[in-house]
Short mmCIF file of C-alpha atoms in Angstrom, two decimals:
data_model
loop_
_atom_site.label_atom_id
_atom_site.label_comp_id
_atom_site.label_asym_id
_atom_site.label_seq_id
_atom_site.Cartn_x
_atom_site.Cartn_y
_atom_site.Cartn_z
CA GLY A 1 14.29 63.19 -30.50
CA ALA A 2 17.28 61.70 -28.77
CA VAL A 3 20.43 60.99 -30.74
CA VAL A 4 22.13 57.63 -31.11
CA SER A 5 25.39 57.62 -33.01
CA GLN A 6 26.68 54.47 -34.66
CA HIS A 7 30.16 54.13 -36.10
CA PRO A 8 31.39 53.24 -38.63
CA SER A 9 28.63 53.64 -41.21
CA ARG A 10 30.41 51.36 -43.66
CA VAL A 11 33.20 48.86 -43.26
CA ILE A 12 34.83 46.37 -45.56
CA CYS A 13 36.99 43.69 -44.02
CA LYS A 14 38.77 40.54 -45.06
CA SER A 15 37.40 37.13 -44.21
CA GLY A 16 38.75 35.91 -40.88
CA THR A 17 39.28 39.32 -39.33
CA SER A 18 37.24 40.96 -36.57
CA VAL A 19 35.23 44.14 -36.79
CA LYS A 20 34.01 46.37 -33.97
CA ILE A 21 30.92 48.57 -34.27
CA GLU A 22 30.23 51.29 -31.71
CA CYS A 23 26.86 52.61 -30.59
CA ARG A 24 26.66 55.73 -28.44
CA SER A 25 23.71 57.54 -26.92
CA LEU A 26 24.70 61.19 -27.13
CA ASP A 27 22.16 62.99 -24.99
CA PHE A 28 20.70 60.39 -22.66
CA GLN A 29 21.74 57.45 -20.56
CA ALA A 30 20.75 54.19 -22.16
CA THR A 31 19.90 51.50 -19.65
CA THR A 32 19.16 49.11 -22.50
CA MET A 33 20.67 48.79 -25.95
CA PHE A 34 19.60 46.50 -28.75
CA TRP A 35 21.51 45.15 -31.73
CA TYR A 36 19.72 44.22 -34.93
CA ARG A 37 20.63 42.76 -38.26
CA GLN A 38 18.70 43.60 -41.39
CA PHE A 39 18.73 41.89 -44.76
CA PRO A 40 17.60 43.71 -47.91
CA LYS A 41 13.89 44.44 -47.99
CA GLN A 42 13.35 42.64 -44.69
CA SER A 43 12.49 43.89 -41.25
CA LEU A 44 14.91 44.17 -38.37
CA MET A 45 16.02 40.92 -36.76
CA LEU A 46 16.88 41.32 -33.09
CA MET A 47 20.25 39.79 -32.30
CA ALA A 48 20.71 40.68 -28.65
CA THR A 49 19.65 42.94 -25.83
CA SER A 50 22.17 44.39 -23.44
CA ASN A 51 21.74 46.17 -20.14
CA GLU A 52 24.51 48.31 -18.79
CA GLY A 53 26.89 46.35 -16.61
CA SER A 54 25.44 42.94 -17.32
CA LYS A 55 25.85 40.25 -19.94
CA ALA A 56 23.89 40.55 -23.15
CA THR A 57 20.87 38.36 -23.79
CA TYR A 58 21.13 36.76 -27.21
CA GLU A 59 18.22 35.69 -29.37
CA GLN A 60 17.91 32.07 -30.35
CA GLY A 61 20.21 31.16 -33.18
CA VAL A 62 22.65 34.05 -32.64
CA GLU A 63 26.15 32.86 -31.79
CA LYS A 64 27.32 34.71 -28.71
CA ASP A 65 30.94 33.77 -29.34
CA LYS A 66 30.81 35.23 -32.80
CA PHE A 67 28.90 38.40 -32.02
CA LEU A 68 30.46 39.83 -28.88
CA ILE A 69 28.47 42.58 -27.21
CA ASN A 70 29.79 44.86 -24.52
CA HIS A 71 27.70 47.48 -22.74
CA ALA A 72 30.31 48.90 -20.42
CA SER A 73 28.72 52.27 -19.77
CA LEU A 74 25.33 53.96 -19.94
CA THR A 75 26.25 55.64 -23.21
CA LEU A 76 28.27 53.04 -25.09
CA SER A 77 27.71 49.56 -26.43
CA THR A 78 29.90 47.70 -28.89
CA LEU A 79 29.29 44.79 -31.21
CA THR A 80 32.34 42.85 -32.35
CA VAL A 81 31.95 40.43 -35.22
CA THR A 82 34.73 37.93 -34.71
CA SER A 83 36.33 35.90 -37.49
CA ALA A 84 33.99 37.45 -40.00
CA HIS A 85 32.89 35.52 -43.06
CA PRO A 86 31.09 36.67 -46.21
CA GLU A 87 27.78 35.40 -44.84
CA ASP A 88 28.13 37.93 -42.01
CA SER A 89 27.83 40.73 -44.55
CA SER A 90 24.72 42.67 -43.62
CA PHE A 91 23.32 45.91 -42.26
CA TYR A 92 23.74 46.12 -38.50
CA ILE A 93 21.72 48.62 -36.48
CA CYS A 94 21.80 49.50 -32.81
CA SER A 95 19.14 51.18 -30.72
CA ALA A 96 19.01 52.53 -27.21
CA ARG A 97 16.34 53.44 -24.71
CA GLU A 98 16.52 55.34 -21.49
CA ASP A 99 14.11 53.29 -19.43
CA ARG A 100 11.91 50.27 -19.87
CA ASP A 101 8.80 52.08 -21.11
CA ALA A 102 10.54 54.62 -23.32
CA GLU A 103 10.83 54.60 -27.05
CA ALA A 104 14.03 53.28 -28.54
CA PHE A 105 16.13 55.51 -30.76
CA PHE A 106 18.21 54.08 -33.54
CA GLY A 107 21.68 54.60 -34.87
CA GLN A 108 22.35 55.19 -38.54
CA GLY A 109 23.35 51.59 -39.14
CA THR A 110 26.59 49.95 -40.28
CA ARG A 111 26.93 48.29 -43.66
CA LEU A 112 29.41 45.42 -43.17
CA THR A 113 30.92 43.76 -46.21
CA VAL A 114 33.22 40.80 -45.71
CA VAL A 115 35.37 39.92 -48.70
CA GLU B 1 1.80 33.09 -29.72
CA ASP B 2 2.95 36.68 -29.40
CA GLN B 3 3.24 38.37 -32.76
CA VAL B 4 3.11 41.65 -34.61
CA THR B 5 1.84 41.89 -38.17
CA GLN B 6 1.53 44.78 -40.58
CA SER B 7 -0.62 45.29 -43.65
CA PRO B 8 -0.41 45.88 -46.46
CA GLU B 9 3.10 44.66 -47.21
CA ALA B 10 3.46 47.35 -49.85
CA LEU B 11 1.32 50.31 -50.84
CA ARG B 12 1.51 52.65 -53.80
CA LEU B 13 -0.36 55.93 -53.61
CA GLN B 14 -0.72 58.91 -55.85
CA GLU B 15 0.36 62.19 -54.32
CA GLY B 16 -2.54 63.52 -52.29
CA GLU B 17 -4.26 60.14 -51.99
CA SER B 18 -4.85 59.50 -48.28
CA SER B 19 -4.66 56.00 -46.82
CA SER B 20 -3.98 54.01 -43.66
CA LEU B 21 -1.42 51.43 -42.63
CA ASN B 22 -2.30 48.73 -40.12
CA CYS B 23 -0.31 47.16 -37.30
CA SER B 24 -1.99 44.27 -35.49
CA TYR B 25 -0.60 42.64 -32.38
CA THR B 26 -1.34 39.70 -30.14
CA VAL B 27 0.80 40.09 -27.05
CA SER B 28 0.30 39.95 -23.33
CA GLY B 29 0.98 42.97 -21.21
CA LEU B 30 1.30 45.71 -23.82
CA ARG B 31 3.38 48.57 -22.46
CA GLY B 32 3.63 50.65 -25.61
CA LEU B 33 3.38 50.68 -29.40
CA PHE B 34 5.85 52.61 -31.50
CA TRP B 35 5.88 53.75 -35.10
CA TYR B 36 9.08 54.29 -37.05
CA ARG B 37 9.97 55.36 -40.55
CA GLN B 38 12.94 53.80 -42.30
CA ASP B 39 14.58 55.06 -45.47
CA PRO B 40 16.80 52.69 -47.49
CA GLY B 41 20.25 52.26 -45.98
CA LYS B 42 19.41 54.14 -42.80
CA GLY B 43 18.35 53.33 -39.28
CA PRO B 44 14.67 53.71 -38.32
CA GLU B 45 13.51 57.19 -37.36
CA PHE B 46 11.18 57.43 -34.41
CA LEU B 47 7.70 58.84 -35.14
CA PHE B 48 5.22 58.10 -32.34
CA THR B 49 4.64 56.29 -29.10
CA LEU B 50 1.16 55.17 -28.05
CA TYR B 51 0.61 53.76 -24.61
CA SER B 52 -3.11 53.11 -24.21
CA ALA B 53 -6.19 52.30 -26.27
CA GLY B 54 -7.89 55.41 -27.55
CA GLU B 55 -4.70 57.42 -27.67
CA GLU B 56 -3.89 59.42 -30.81
CA LYS B 57 -0.76 61.26 -31.90
CA GLU B 58 -0.26 63.56 -34.89
CA LYS B 59 2.73 64.91 -36.74
CA GLU B 60 2.36 66.83 -39.98
CA ARG B 61 0.54 64.49 -42.41
CA LEU B 62 0.70 61.48 -40.09
CA LYS B 63 -1.73 60.43 -37.40
CA ALA B 64 -1.37 57.30 -35.28
CA THR B 65 -4.19 55.66 -33.35
CA LEU B 66 -4.33 52.69 -31.00
CA THR B 67 -6.96 50.13 -30.02
CA LYS B 68 -6.60 47.05 -27.87
CA LYS B 69 -5.69 44.91 -30.86
CA GLU B 70 -4.23 47.19 -33.50
CA SER B 71 -2.83 50.53 -34.46
CA PHE B 72 -3.33 52.58 -37.57
CA LEU B 73 -1.02 55.08 -39.17
CA HIS B 74 -3.13 57.45 -41.23
CA ILE B 75 -1.40 59.40 -43.97
CA THR B 76 -3.28 62.44 -45.19
CA ALA B 77 -2.50 63.94 -48.60
CA PRO B 78 0.89 62.21 -48.84
CA LYS B 79 3.81 63.63 -50.74
CA PRO B 80 6.60 61.75 -52.56
CA GLU B 81 8.95 62.44 -49.64
CA ASP B 82 6.69 60.30 -47.45
CA SER B 83 7.87 57.26 -49.40
CA ALA B 84 9.62 54.92 -46.95
CA THR B 85 9.12 51.72 -45.02
CA TYR B 86 6.94 52.22 -41.96
CA LEU B 87 7.59 49.91 -39.04
CA CYS B 88 5.60 49.38 -35.91
CA ALA B 89 7.09 47.89 -32.77
CA VAL B 90 5.46 46.58 -29.64
CA LEU B 91 6.88 46.73 -26.13
CA TYR B 92 5.38 44.17 -23.80
CA GLY B 93 6.00 42.00 -20.80
CA GLY B 94 5.99 42.78 -17.11
CA TYR B 95 9.43 44.35 -17.21
CA GLY B 96 9.19 45.73 -20.73
CA GLN B 97 11.68 43.14 -21.75
CA ASN B 98 10.12 42.32 -25.11
CA PHE B 99 10.45 44.78 -27.98
CA VAL B 100 9.28 43.28 -31.26
CA PHE B 101 9.04 44.82 -34.70
CA GLY B 102 6.46 44.10 -37.35
CA PRO B 103 7.62 43.29 -40.89
CA GLY B 104 6.89 46.80 -42.15
CA THR B 105 4.88 48.42 -44.92
CA ARG B 106 6.75 49.79 -47.94
CA LEU B 107 5.01 52.97 -49.00
CA SER B 108 5.58 54.56 -52.38
CA VAL B 109 3.99 57.92 -53.14
CA LEU B 110 4.01 58.78 -56.81
CA PRO B 111 4.05 62.40 -58.01
#
């Protein structure tokens, strides 16, 4: 299957700082990328959907000013958690798909811990 | 209301004991149904895509089927390494703009 690389896999940051997570599609061009958050033993919660070159569409309840998403190219999307707080600690996962009917492939996930 | 459900929530099997996982959906304009496997602390791993009722896909001990209302993931003679959470996801909407995951089934295969 196609490869989606997510970096970093783990990050610890201090409360009030910002953290950037990168998601890259390595062997295909991703017209759409998704960002999810996952709590322990729960399913994936969609945060936002981004299409290359346009603004991300955020799910209800997700603060767009706190979770900044940039999809500047067909192979790269970034999620920046601004002014992180301990309650932002979670497992963040990105996925990418090549076209609208294709399967989405997932990154390895990023474990964010805010102390 | 559009939704995706999975059952059972958790399943424990003995090695070699075959079973099936269910994914039921009520959405308009289904474009595809996807099965994923997720191990703890990792991103989901893609398994299958099913696009139309009657379609079947197989991979090693896994077989996925699709009807107009649900999909089954059949596991034949499972091994302990099949233990994981299995997620289904539904793509729907005229532009494929909706991609929704079910809550998952946690499968444990005991040796």
